[in-house]
Amino acid sequence: MQRTDFIKKPLFTVDSVLFTVQDNVLKVLMVKRAELPYRGTWGLPGGFIDIDLDQNTDMTARRKLAAKTGFEPNYLEQLQVFSGLERDPRGFSVTLAYYALVAYQAVASNIETVEMACWIPVSELTELAIAFDHLQIIELARQRLQQKTLYSMIPIFCLPQQFTIGQLMAVIEAIIEKPIQRKSLMRRIEASEMFEVSNEKTTSGGRFAQLYSLKPDANIINFERNLSV
Amino acid sequence: MQRTDFIKKPLFTVDSVLFTVQDNVLKVLMVKRAELPYRGTWGLPGGFIDIDLDQNTDMTARRKLAAKTGFEPNYLEQLQVFSGLERDPRGFSVTLAYYALVAYQAVASNIETVEMACWIPVSELTELAIAFDHLQIIELARQRLQQKTLYSMIPIFCLPQQFTIGQLMAVIEAIIEKPIQRKSLMRRIEASEMFEVSNEKTTSGGRFAQLYSLKPDANIINFERNLSV
DNA sequence: AAATATAGTGTCACTGAGACACTATGTCAA
DNA sequence: TTGACATAGTGTCTCAGTGACACTATATTT
């Protein structure tokens, strides 16, 4: 018979992989660790639950992200729990990892002013010293994001409220690292009935592009087929 | 400046939703709670991490399930973390929920002998007193299982190593609660190249059915389309 | 030998993605 | 003003995989 308050408790933290797409490149928000362990290396934004502040772990993730970016992400979803004895030198640890999406435009101005936080292209992460198993976590988050991009419209959360098909297409291609058919994307936008049209807009030299935005009451649907592997 | 060992730590537990299919009905393993809170009501099998026994949370789930069934599940995957102040009267709690699959045949004999554990059809859960938010957890697990059944072969983990297409079809239909086309299932088995054939076998009055089994080195693939909604 | 039950095949229709040529409409430079 | 260029959007054929369902195959039972 053990009393639960005598059981050795593992360290429990909440970390987030915040993605954005800038200049057709998928980037992750990394923060320079100010404390031990792994002081001075790059790690994911996150920390401990504060029971007085957070109603649940989603709030922990949001709070920690807001502290670094000044904004809450457009999209936030649980990724997976990582646990074990080896992943943290302080002992057995349990980390709930989230992945999140935000429009680069939304945080571009704030991010500069904040303490050691930085958007790093996912392709360049291997060149850096990354704390804990955060590299693995990011890799899994990237896979999940890629997979989900094949059958849903989540990439819109990397864009401003109003966006063009060209922009969406560019973001999708940055995420899955493969070209897609503009036509297929338009068919999906049409068929999903999730979006409404607005006025016009030009980006660079070219014809005006239709602006789309998510309908206020739209429920995000999943398509029954994936885009090409 | 807070020292981490002074931060109020939430209660962290690992619970599992263990599914099986018996007589074309999807069932969940529930255990009668012997202790407070919710003593005497039905709850999910689970408990606290034992840092000395468990290398990670997967092991916690497996260990707790083995204690109730005498077997490890054929399939185990993280579902989601549930957290909050209201879900446990003892205070802020964090539960990592898994969902798992097992062949009914494998545990049929053992389950009887074990302490208050019982297979309960998911459709009959609402008639019982269920502890905590375990009803919600089961519902989410069921949705995930249904969804995954549409684009993968996980239902095979509800069957013995060798199974017929008829059995697999019955399990799938029990999970998604809709009829499917035998032909579509056979096409998928063929296309996936995940299975190998064995000898023959009869079930009830009818032609012998081909027995299939997962290839030893097979990697479980996902199909690019869902079965019919 | 016929009825019945389950296993498995042949094949056509339908849906939605891929490919790609073609049209539409804007900017920019000569 | 005009033509090159760039981006937006359409038309349409092909292709793969699922749904539907009739049909064949092979076992048991009566």
Short mmCIF file of C-alpha atoms (C1' of nucleotides) in Angstrom, two decimals:
data_model
loop_
_atom_site.label_atom_id
_atom_site.label_comp_id
_atom_site.label_asym_id
_atom_site.label_seq_id
_atom_site.Cartn_x
_atom_site.Cartn_y
_atom_site.Cartn_z
CA MET A 1 0.00 0.00 0.00
CA GLN A 2 1.64 3.19 -1.18
CA ARG A 3 0.43 6.63 -0.34
CA THR A 4 0.42 8.59 -3.58
CA ASP A 5 2.20 11.56 -2.07
CA PHE A 6 5.19 9.40 -1.33
CA ILE A 7 5.55 8.03 -4.85
CA LYS A 8 8.51 9.52 -6.71
CA LYS A 9 7.01 11.93 -9.17
CA PRO A 10 8.53 12.53 -12.59
CA LEU A 11 9.27 16.01 -13.88
CA PHE A 12 6.35 17.12 -16.06
CA THR A 13 6.73 19.84 -18.66
CA VAL A 14 4.84 21.19 -21.65
CA ASP A 15 6.79 22.13 -24.80
CA SER A 16 5.58 23.41 -28.15
CA VAL A 17 6.82 23.16 -31.69
CA LEU A 18 5.62 26.40 -33.23
CA PHE A 19 5.82 26.38 -37.00
CA THR A 20 5.55 29.17 -39.48
CA VAL A 21 6.37 29.58 -43.15
CA GLN A 22 8.47 32.51 -44.27
CA ASP A 23 9.82 32.98 -47.80
CA ASN A 24 8.65 29.47 -48.75
CA VAL A 25 10.64 27.91 -45.92
CA LEU A 26 9.22 26.04 -42.94
CA LYS A 27 10.64 27.42 -39.72
CA VAL A 28 10.43 26.58 -36.03
CA LEU A 29 10.57 28.89 -33.08
CA MET A 30 13.55 28.05 -30.89
CA VAL A 31 14.67 29.73 -27.70
CA LYS A 32 18.13 29.97 -26.24
CA ARG A 33 18.15 28.24 -22.88
CA ALA A 34 19.12 30.56 -20.05
CA GLU A 35 19.33 27.88 -17.38
CA LEU A 36 20.73 24.46 -16.77
CA PRO A 37 20.58 21.87 -18.08
CA TYR A 38 21.69 22.54 -21.65
CA ARG A 39 22.31 26.20 -20.89
CA GLY A 40 23.17 28.13 -24.03
CA THR A 41 21.75 25.59 -26.49
CA TRP A 42 18.54 25.95 -28.44
CA GLY A 43 15.37 24.38 -27.13
CA LEU A 44 11.63 24.40 -27.63
CA PRO A 45 9.56 27.05 -25.85
CA GLY A 46 7.81 25.53 -22.88
CA GLY A 47 7.93 24.95 -19.17
CA PHE A 48 6.05 23.77 -16.15
CA ILE A 49 2.34 23.90 -15.60
CA ASP A 50 1.30 26.70 -13.27
CA ILE A 51 -1.77 25.36 -11.56
CA ASP A 52 -2.83 28.82 -10.51
CA LEU A 53 -2.66 30.21 -14.05
CA ASP A 54 -3.48 27.29 -16.33
CA GLN A 55 -6.87 25.61 -16.55
CA ASN A 56 -5.26 22.80 -18.47
CA THR A 57 -2.15 21.91 -20.44
CA ASP A 58 -3.41 23.69 -23.56
CA MET A 59 -3.29 26.89 -21.57
CA THR A 60 0.23 26.15 -20.44
CA ALA A 61 1.33 25.79 -24.03
CA ARG A 62 -0.46 28.97 -25.07
CA ARG A 63 0.89 30.94 -22.14
CA LYS A 64 4.44 29.91 -22.78
CA LEU A 65 4.15 30.65 -26.49
CA ALA A 66 2.56 34.04 -25.86
CA ALA A 67 5.46 34.88 -23.58
CA LYS A 68 7.89 34.36 -26.43
CA THR A 69 5.92 35.67 -29.38
CA GLY A 70 3.44 38.13 -27.96
CA PHE A 71 0.65 36.25 -29.75
CA GLU A 72 -1.33 33.09 -29.36
CA PRO A 73 -0.97 30.62 -32.23
CA ASN A 74 -3.74 30.21 -34.81
CA TYR A 75 -3.67 26.48 -34.36
CA LEU A 76 -2.58 24.29 -31.47
CA GLU A 77 -2.80 20.54 -31.12
CA GLN A 78 -1.25 17.89 -28.95
CA LEU A 79 1.54 15.98 -30.59
CA GLN A 80 2.67 13.31 -28.17
CA VAL A 81 4.08 12.64 -24.74
CA PHE A 82 7.78 11.87 -24.53
CA SER A 83 9.00 10.22 -21.39
CA GLY A 84 11.93 8.32 -19.98
CA LEU A 85 14.91 8.34 -17.73
CA GLU A 86 17.54 9.33 -20.28
CA ARG A 87 15.99 12.36 -21.89
CA ASP A 88 16.68 14.75 -19.00
CA PRO A 89 19.81 14.61 -16.82
CA ARG A 90 17.73 15.65 -13.81
CA GLY A 91 15.97 12.28 -13.87
CA PHE A 92 12.81 10.68 -15.16
CA SER A 93 10.90 13.25 -17.15
CA VAL A 94 7.60 13.50 -18.93
CA THR A 95 7.05 16.11 -21.61
CA LEU A 96 3.79 16.81 -23.34
CA ALA A 97 4.66 18.19 -26.76
CA TYR A 98 2.29 20.37 -28.76
CA TYR A 99 2.64 21.58 -32.29
CA ALA A 100 1.28 24.91 -33.36
CA LEU A 101 0.94 27.16 -36.39
CA VAL A 102 1.06 30.90 -36.76
CA ALA A 103 1.23 33.40 -39.59
CA TYR A 104 4.68 34.85 -39.88
CA GLN A 105 3.22 38.28 -40.52
CA ALA A 106 1.48 38.17 -37.13
CA VAL A 107 4.60 37.76 -35.06
CA ALA A 108 7.21 39.26 -37.34
CA SER A 109 7.36 42.57 -35.50
CA ASN A 110 7.23 41.25 -31.95
CA ILE A 111 9.62 38.40 -32.16
CA GLU A 112 12.59 40.70 -32.63
CA THR A 113 12.10 42.51 -29.36
CA VAL A 114 11.81 39.39 -27.26
CA GLU A 115 14.57 37.58 -25.44
CA MET A 116 16.64 35.03 -27.29
CA ALA A 117 13.95 33.57 -29.53
CA CYS A 118 14.52 32.83 -33.17
CA TRP A 119 12.83 31.30 -36.24
CA ILE A 120 15.07 28.55 -37.52
CA PRO A 121 14.47 26.69 -40.80
CA VAL A 122 13.81 23.04 -40.02
CA SER A 123 16.44 22.03 -42.56
CA GLU A 124 19.14 23.86 -40.60
CA LEU A 125 18.38 22.39 -37.19
CA THR A 126 20.90 19.60 -37.50
CA GLU A 127 23.69 22.14 -37.62
CA LEU A 128 22.85 23.47 -34.16
CA ALA A 129 23.16 22.21 -30.62
CA ILE A 130 19.62 21.29 -29.59
CA ALA A 131 18.64 20.60 -25.99
CA PHE A 132 17.21 17.29 -24.74
CA ASP A 133 15.43 15.20 -27.41
CA HIS A 134 13.88 18.30 -28.91
CA LEU A 135 15.25 17.51 -32.33
CA GLN A 136 13.30 14.26 -32.34
CA ILE A 137 10.20 16.05 -31.16
CA ILE A 138 10.46 18.59 -33.96
CA GLU A 139 10.99 15.85 -36.49
CA LEU A 140 7.85 14.04 -35.36
CA ALA A 141 5.89 17.29 -35.37
CA ARG A 142 7.05 17.97 -38.91
CA GLN A 143 5.92 14.53 -40.05
CA ARG A 144 2.54 15.01 -38.45
CA LEU A 145 2.16 18.43 -40.02
CA GLN A 146 3.13 17.06 -43.41
CA GLN A 147 0.69 14.19 -43.11
CA LYS A 148 -2.14 16.43 -42.00
CA THR A 149 -1.44 18.82 -44.83
CA LEU A 150 -2.22 16.04 -47.27
CA TYR A 151 -5.82 15.68 -46.10
CA SER A 152 -6.76 18.95 -44.46
CA MET A 153 -6.46 22.68 -44.82
CA ILE A 154 -4.42 23.40 -41.67
CA PRO A 155 -1.77 25.27 -43.66
CA ILE A 156 -4.19 28.21 -43.74
CA PHE A 157 -3.18 28.80 -40.13
CA CYS A 158 0.24 29.81 -41.41
CA LEU A 159 -1.43 32.64 -43.32
CA PRO A 160 -3.27 35.87 -42.49
CA GLN A 161 -7.05 35.70 -42.20
CA GLN A 162 -7.38 36.64 -45.85
CA PHE A 163 -5.20 34.79 -48.28
CA THR A 164 -4.91 33.89 -51.93
CA ILE A 165 -4.70 30.45 -53.46
CA GLY A 166 -1.18 31.26 -54.57
CA GLN A 167 -0.13 31.95 -51.01
CA LEU A 168 -1.79 28.80 -49.71
CA MET A 169 -0.18 26.78 -52.44
CA ALA A 170 3.25 28.15 -51.56
CA VAL A 171 2.78 27.32 -47.88
CA ILE A 172 1.65 23.79 -48.63
CA GLU A 173 4.61 23.20 -50.90
CA ALA A 174 6.96 24.54 -48.24
CA ILE A 175 5.51 22.10 -45.72
CA ILE A 176 5.40 18.93 -47.78
CA GLU A 177 8.45 19.90 -49.84
CA LYS A 178 6.79 18.86 -53.07
CA PRO A 179 4.93 20.73 -55.78
CA ILE A 180 1.15 20.37 -55.90
CA GLN A 181 -1.40 21.11 -58.59
CA ARG A 182 -3.06 24.51 -58.27
CA LYS A 183 -6.15 22.98 -59.82
CA SER A 184 -6.40 20.30 -57.12
CA LEU A 185 -6.17 22.92 -54.43
CA MET A 186 -8.94 24.99 -56.00
CA ARG A 187 -11.19 21.96 -56.27
CA ARG A 188 -10.68 21.29 -52.59
CA ILE A 189 -11.40 24.86 -51.60
CA GLU A 190 -14.57 24.72 -53.64
CA ALA A 191 -15.68 21.32 -52.41
CA SER A 192 -14.95 21.92 -48.74
CA GLU A 193 -17.35 24.88 -48.56
CA MET A 194 -15.22 26.15 -45.69
CA PHE A 195 -14.19 29.43 -47.30
CA GLU A 196 -15.76 32.65 -48.50
CA VAL A 197 -14.46 35.15 -51.03
CA SER A 198 -13.75 38.84 -50.56
CA ASN A 199 -12.32 41.52 -52.85
CA GLU A 200 -9.16 41.55 -54.86
CA LYS A 201 -5.47 41.97 -54.33
CA THR A 202 -2.21 41.77 -56.17
CA THR A 203 0.98 40.28 -54.90
CA SER A 204 3.75 40.72 -57.44
CA GLY A 205 3.42 41.36 -61.16
CA GLY A 206 0.35 39.46 -62.21
CA ARG A 207 -3.41 39.31 -62.38
CA PHE A 208 -5.44 40.12 -59.26
CA ALA A 209 -5.98 37.12 -57.04
CA GLN A 210 -9.20 36.25 -55.28
CA LEU A 211 -8.94 36.57 -51.52
CA TYR A 212 -10.38 33.77 -49.41
CA SER A 213 -11.06 33.54 -45.70
CA LEU A 214 -12.35 30.84 -43.41
CA LYS A 215 -16.10 31.16 -42.84
CA PRO A 216 -16.76 32.30 -39.26
CA ASP A 217 -18.72 29.18 -38.32
CA ALA A 218 -16.81 26.77 -40.55
CA ASN A 219 -15.88 23.41 -39.16
CA ILE A 220 -12.54 22.23 -40.41
CA ILE A 221 -13.13 19.13 -42.48
CA ASN A 222 -10.78 16.35 -43.44
CA PHE A 223 -10.72 15.18 -47.03
CA GLU A 224 -11.16 11.52 -47.78
CA ARG A 225 -8.14 11.31 -50.01
CA ASN A 226 -4.58 12.42 -49.56
CA LEU A 227 -2.79 14.58 -52.04
CA SER A 228 -0.06 12.80 -54.02
CA VAL A 229 2.63 11.06 -51.98
CA MET B 1 12.62 32.84 -9.31
CA GLN B 2 10.95 29.58 -8.44
CA ARG B 3 12.75 26.43 -7.55
CA THR B 4 11.12 23.64 -9.45
CA ASP B 5 10.85 21.38 -6.44
CA PHE B 6 8.60 23.91 -4.77
CA ILE B 7 6.14 24.22 -7.66
CA LYS B 8 2.85 22.52 -6.95
CA LYS B 9 2.88 19.38 -9.03
CA PRO B 10 -0.26 17.98 -10.63
CA LEU B 11 -1.28 14.36 -10.21
CA PHE B 12 -0.05 12.42 -13.23
CA THR B 13 -1.61 9.12 -14.26
CA VAL B 14 -1.66 6.81 -17.26
CA ASP B 15 -4.96 5.22 -18.31
CA SER B 16 -5.77 2.93 -21.21
CA VAL B 17 -8.84 2.28 -23.29
CA LEU B 18 -8.46 -1.37 -24.23
CA PHE B 19 -10.79 -2.38 -27.04
CA THR B 20 -11.73 -5.79 -28.30
CA VAL B 21 -14.46 -7.14 -30.55
CA GLN B 22 -16.55 -10.05 -29.38
CA ASP B 23 -19.62 -11.36 -31.18
CA ASN B 24 -19.54 -8.41 -33.58
CA VAL B 25 -19.68 -5.94 -30.70
CA LEU B 26 -16.98 -3.42 -29.78
CA LYS B 27 -16.17 -3.71 -26.08
CA VAL B 28 -13.96 -1.87 -23.62
CA LEU B 29 -12.17 -3.24 -20.58
CA MET B 30 -13.43 -1.53 -17.45
CA VAL B 31 -12.36 -2.12 -13.87
CA LYS B 32 -14.30 -1.61 -10.67
CA ARG B 33 -12.55 1.02 -8.58
CA ALA B 34 -11.54 -0.33 -5.18
CA GLU B 35 -10.42 3.00 -3.76
CA LEU B 36 -11.51 6.56 -3.48
CA PRO B 37 -12.37 8.65 -5.32
CA TYR B 38 -15.25 7.10 -7.23
CA ARG B 39 -15.01 3.86 -5.24
CA GLY B 40 -17.33 1.23 -6.65
CA THR B 41 -17.81 2.83 -10.04
CA TRP B 42 -16.27 1.63 -13.30
CA GLY B 43 -13.09 3.21 -14.56
CA LEU B 44 -10.31 2.70 -17.06
CA PRO B 45 -7.39 0.49 -16.12
CA GLY B 46 -4.38 2.60 -15.26
CA GLY B 47 -2.41 4.21 -12.51
CA PHE B 48 0.74 6.02 -11.58
CA ILE B 49 4.11 5.71 -13.25
CA ASP B 50 6.51 3.61 -11.27
CA ILE B 51 9.87 5.10 -12.10
CA ASP B 52 11.65 1.99 -10.91
CA LEU B 53 9.61 -0.32 -13.13
CA ASP B 54 8.72 1.74 -16.18
CA GLN B 55 11.20 2.96 -18.75
CA ASN B 56 8.56 5.26 -20.13
CA THR B 57 4.79 5.84 -20.12
CA ASP B 58 4.20 3.14 -22.73
CA MET B 59 5.53 0.65 -20.22
CA THR B 60 3.24 2.01 -17.54
CA ALA B 61 0.25 1.43 -19.79
CA ARG B 62 1.40 -2.06 -20.71
CA ARG B 63 2.17 -2.99 -17.12
CA LYS B 64 -1.21 -1.86 -15.87
CA LEU B 65 -3.02 -3.64 -18.69
CA ALA B 66 -1.05 -6.84 -18.14
CA ALA B 67 -2.05 -6.73 -14.49
CA LYS B 68 -5.72 -6.80 -15.45
CA THR B 69 -5.70 -9.09 -18.47
CA GLY B 70 -2.61 -11.25 -18.07
CA PHE B 71 -1.54 -10.22 -21.57
CA GLU B 72 0.01 -7.29 -23.33
CA PRO B 73 -2.13 -5.72 -26.04
CA ASN B 74 -1.41 -6.32 -29.72
CA TYR B 75 -1.55 -2.62 -30.41
CA LEU B 76 -0.97 0.38 -28.18
CA GLU B 77 -0.92 4.05 -29.11
CA GLN B 78 -1.16 7.34 -27.31
CA LEU B 79 -4.55 8.97 -27.50
CA GLN B 80 -4.34 12.31 -25.74
CA VAL B 81 -3.57 14.04 -22.49
CA PHE B 82 -6.52 15.17 -20.42
CA SER B 83 -5.89 17.78 -17.77
CA GLY B 84 -7.65 20.24 -15.55
CA LEU B 85 -8.78 21.14 -12.11
CA GLU B 86 -12.29 19.72 -12.29
CA ARG B 87 -11.66 16.22 -13.57
CA ASP B 88 -10.37 14.82 -10.27
CA PRO B 89 -11.69 15.85 -6.84
CA ARG B 90 -8.19 15.52 -5.41
CA GLY B 91 -7.08 18.53 -7.43
CA PHE B 92 -5.39 19.42 -10.66
CA SER B 93 -4.72 16.23 -12.56
CA VAL B 94 -3.03 15.19 -15.77
CA THR B 95 -3.88 11.89 -17.39
CA LEU B 96 -2.15 10.43 -20.39
CA ALA B 97 -4.70 8.23 -22.14
CA TYR B 98 -3.72 5.36 -24.42
CA TYR B 99 -5.91 3.23 -26.59
CA ALA B 100 -5.12 -0.39 -27.25
CA LEU B 101 -6.39 -3.41 -29.15
CA VAL B 102 -6.37 -7.08 -28.28
CA ALA B 103 -7.90 -10.25 -29.67
CA TYR B 104 -10.75 -11.40 -27.49
CA GLN B 105 -9.61 -14.98 -27.84
CA ALA B 106 -6.26 -14.08 -26.26
CA VAL B 107 -7.68 -12.81 -22.99
CA ALA B 108 -10.97 -14.64 -22.82
CA SER B 109 -9.73 -17.25 -20.39
CA ASN B 110 -7.71 -15.01 -18.11
CA ILE B 111 -10.06 -12.13 -17.68
CA GLU B 112 -12.51 -14.21 -15.71
CA THR B 113 -10.07 -15.04 -12.98
CA VAL B 114 -8.93 -11.49 -12.39
CA GLU B 115 -10.32 -9.01 -9.92
CA MET B 116 -13.28 -6.91 -10.91
CA ALA B 117 -12.47 -6.39 -14.58
CA CYS B 118 -15.09 -6.66 -17.28
CA TRP B 119 -15.61 -6.22 -21.02
CA ILE B 120 -18.42 -3.75 -21.53
CA PRO B 121 -19.98 -2.95 -24.92
CA VAL B 122 -19.32 0.69 -25.75
CA SER B 123 -23.00 1.18 -26.47
CA GLU B 124 -23.90 0.25 -22.90
CA LEU B 125 -21.47 2.54 -21.13
CA THR B 126 -23.95 5.36 -20.72
CA GLU B 127 -26.07 3.16 -18.49
CA LEU B 128 -23.26 2.78 -15.95
CA ALA B 129 -21.61 5.01 -13.39
CA ILE B 130 -18.23 5.85 -14.88
CA ALA B 131 -15.43 7.46 -12.86
CA PHE B 132 -13.87 10.83 -13.68
CA ASP B 133 -14.13 11.88 -17.32
CA HIS B 134 -13.42 8.37 -18.49
CA LEU B 135 -16.58 8.30 -20.57
CA GLN B 136 -15.29 11.21 -22.62
CA ILE B 137 -11.92 9.55 -22.97
CA ILE B 138 -13.51 6.36 -24.25
CA GLU B 139 -15.64 8.30 -26.68
CA LEU B 140 -12.60 10.05 -28.12
CA ALA B 141 -10.71 6.77 -28.32
CA ARG B 142 -13.63 5.23 -30.19
CA GLN B 143 -13.68 8.08 -32.69
CA ARG B 144 -9.95 7.74 -33.25
CA LEU B 145 -10.25 4.01 -33.71
CA GLN B 146 -13.11 4.46 -36.16
CA GLN B 147 -11.21 7.05 -38.13
CA LYS B 148 -8.06 4.97 -38.26
CA THR B 149 -10.05 1.94 -39.36
CA LEU B 150 -11.05 3.85 -42.48
CA TYR B 151 -7.49 4.19 -43.74
CA SER B 152 -5.48 1.43 -42.08
CA MET B 153 -5.60 -2.22 -41.12
CA ILE B 154 -5.40 -1.82 -37.33
CA PRO B 155 -8.52 -3.90 -36.82
CA ILE B 156 -6.32 -6.96 -37.44
CA PHE B 157 -5.04 -6.41 -33.90
CA CYS B 158 -8.47 -7.43 -32.67
CA LEU B 159 -7.94 -10.83 -34.28
CA PRO B 160 -5.68 -13.85 -33.77
CA GLN B 161 -2.45 -13.96 -35.76
CA GLN B 162 -4.20 -15.92 -38.48
CA PHE B 163 -7.54 -14.64 -39.64
CA THR B 164 -9.94 -14.79 -42.55
CA ILE B 165 -11.28 -11.91 -44.58
CA GLY B 166 -14.70 -12.65 -43.22
CA GLN B 167 -13.48 -12.21 -39.65
CA LEU B 168 -11.65 -9.00 -40.49
CA MET B 169 -14.72 -7.68 -42.25
CA ALA B 170 -16.87 -8.43 -39.23
CA VAL B 171 -14.46 -6.64 -36.88
CA ILE B 172 -14.27 -3.58 -39.12
CA GLU B 173 -18.04 -3.39 -39.33
CA ALA B 174 -18.31 -3.70 -35.57
CA ILE B 175 -15.91 -0.79 -35.14
CA ILE B 176 -17.29 1.64 -37.69
CA GLU B 177 -20.85 0.43 -37.26
CA LYS B 178 -21.46 0.34 -41.00
CA PRO B 179 -21.32 -2.37 -43.62
CA ILE B 180 -18.34 -2.41 -45.97
CA GLN B 181 -17.73 -4.11 -49.29
CA ARG B 182 -15.90 -7.40 -49.03
CA LYS B 183 -14.39 -6.67 -52.43
CA SER B 184 -12.88 -3.38 -51.25
CA LEU B 185 -11.29 -5.10 -48.29
CA MET B 186 -9.76 -7.80 -50.49
CA ARG B 187 -8.37 -5.19 -52.85
CA ARG B 188 -6.71 -3.46 -49.92
CA ILE B 189 -5.25 -6.65 -48.54
CA GLU B 190 -3.84 -7.39 -51.97
CA ALA B 191 -2.53 -3.88 -52.61
CA SER B 192 -0.97 -3.37 -49.19
CA GLU B 193 1.35 -6.37 -49.60
CA MET B 194 1.36 -6.60 -45.81
CA PHE B 195 -0.10 -10.07 -45.53
CA GLU B 196 0.78 -13.62 -46.45
CA VAL B 197 -1.51 -16.60 -46.95
CA SER B 198 -1.51 -19.91 -45.13
CA ASN B 199 -3.71 -22.99 -45.34
CA GLU B 200 -7.44 -23.34 -45.11
CA LYS B 201 -10.14 -23.24 -42.49
CA THR B 202 -13.86 -23.27 -42.11
CA THR B 203 -15.93 -21.22 -39.74
CA SER B 204 -19.60 -22.13 -40.05
CA GLY B 205 -21.31 -23.89 -42.92
CA GLY B 206 -19.60 -22.61 -46.00
CA ARG B 207 -16.62 -22.75 -48.31
CA PHE B 208 -13.13 -22.83 -46.78
CA ALA B 209 -11.71 -19.38 -46.21
CA GLN B 210 -8.13 -18.36 -46.91
CA LEU B 211 -6.18 -17.58 -43.77
CA TYR B 212 -4.04 -14.46 -43.76
CA SER B 213 -1.38 -13.25 -41.35
CA LEU B 214 0.75 -10.15 -41.10
CA LYS B 215 4.15 -10.65 -42.71
CA PRO B 216 6.84 -10.80 -40.00
CA ASP B 217 8.70 -7.74 -41.27
CA ALA B 218 5.67 -5.91 -42.60
CA ASN B 219 5.42 -2.21 -41.96
CA ILE B 220 1.87 -1.12 -41.35
CA ILE B 221 0.88 1.21 -44.15
CA ASN B 222 -1.83 3.81 -44.32
CA PHE B 223 -4.06 3.94 -47.37
CA GLU B 224 -4.43 7.19 -49.21
CA ARG B 225 -8.19 7.06 -49.26
CA ASN B 226 -10.76 6.46 -46.60
CA LEU B 227 -13.44 3.87 -46.89
CA SER B 228 -16.92 5.27 -47.45
CA VAL B 229 -18.16 7.71 -44.81
"C1'" DA C 1 -29.52 -33.89 -55.34
"C1'" DA C 2 -31.15 -29.56 -53.69
"C1'" DA C 3 -31.02 -25.85 -50.39
"C1'" DT C 4 -28.20 -22.90 -48.01
"C1'" DA C 5 -24.23 -20.56 -46.39
"C1'" DT C 6 -19.93 -18.47 -46.80
"C1'" DA C 7 -15.77 -17.39 -50.01
"C1'" DG C 8 -14.16 -15.23 -53.76
"C1'" DT C 9 -14.31 -12.93 -58.89
"C1'" DG C 10 -15.66 -9.82 -62.86
"C1'" DT C 11 -16.89 -5.62 -64.14
"C1'" DC C 12 -19.09 -1.17 -64.56
"C1'" DA C 13 -19.97 3.37 -62.58
"C1'" DC C 14 -18.43 7.20 -59.89
"C1'" DT C 15 -15.41 10.41 -57.51
"C1'" DG C 16 -11.59 13.11 -56.99
"C1'" DA C 17 -6.59 13.78 -57.92
"C1'" DG C 18 -2.71 14.49 -61.58
"C1'" DA C 19 -1.30 16.50 -65.75
"C1'" DC C 20 -1.21 20.03 -68.73
"C1'" DA C 21 -2.74 23.02 -72.34
"C1'" DC C 22 -5.25 27.12 -72.65
"C1'" DT C 23 -7.43 31.57 -71.42
"C1'" DA C 24 -7.57 35.94 -68.48
"C1'" DT C 25 -5.67 39.98 -66.59
"C1'" DG C 26 -2.42 42.43 -64.31
"C1'" DT C 27 2.73 44.92 -64.42
"C1'" DC C 28 6.77 46.59 -66.59
"C1'" DA C 29 10.02 48.01 -70.02
"C1'" DA C 30 11.09 49.52 -74.58
"C1'" DT D 1 1.15 51.88 -77.27
"C1'" DT D 2 2.63 47.45 -77.43
"C1'" DG D 3 4.66 43.25 -76.47
"C1'" DA D 4 7.05 40.38 -72.99
"C1'" DC D 5 6.26 38.45 -68.78
"C1'" DA D 6 4.10 36.97 -64.55
"C1'" DT D 7 0.50 35.31 -61.91
"C1'" DA D 8 -4.63 33.77 -61.72
"C1'" DG D 9 -7.87 30.79 -63.11
"C1'" DT D 10 -10.43 27.16 -66.54
"C1'" DG D 11 -11.28 22.95 -69.49
"C1'" DT D 12 -10.70 18.47 -69.94
"C1'" DC D 13 -8.58 13.97 -70.33
"C1'" DT D 14 -6.48 10.26 -67.76
"C1'" DC D 15 -5.95 7.34 -63.90
"C1'" DA D 16 -6.48 4.98 -59.45
"C1'" DG D 17 -9.28 3.20 -56.04
"C1'" DT D 18 -13.85 2.57 -53.97
"C1'" DG D 19 -18.99 1.24 -54.28
"C1'" DA D 20 -22.25 -1.74 -56.09
"C1'" DC D 21 -23.74 -5.94 -57.40
"C1'" DA D 22 -24.28 -9.93 -60.19
"C1'" DC D 23 -21.97 -14.13 -60.71
"C1'" DT D 24 -19.10 -18.23 -59.74
"C1'" DA D 25 -16.94 -21.62 -56.30
"C1'" DT D 26 -17.01 -24.81 -52.59
"C1'" DA D 27 -18.24 -26.26 -48.32
"C1'" DT D 28 -22.30 -28.25 -45.04
"C1'" DT D 29 -26.85 -29.89 -44.23
"C1'" DT D 30 -31.14 -32.14 -45.25
#
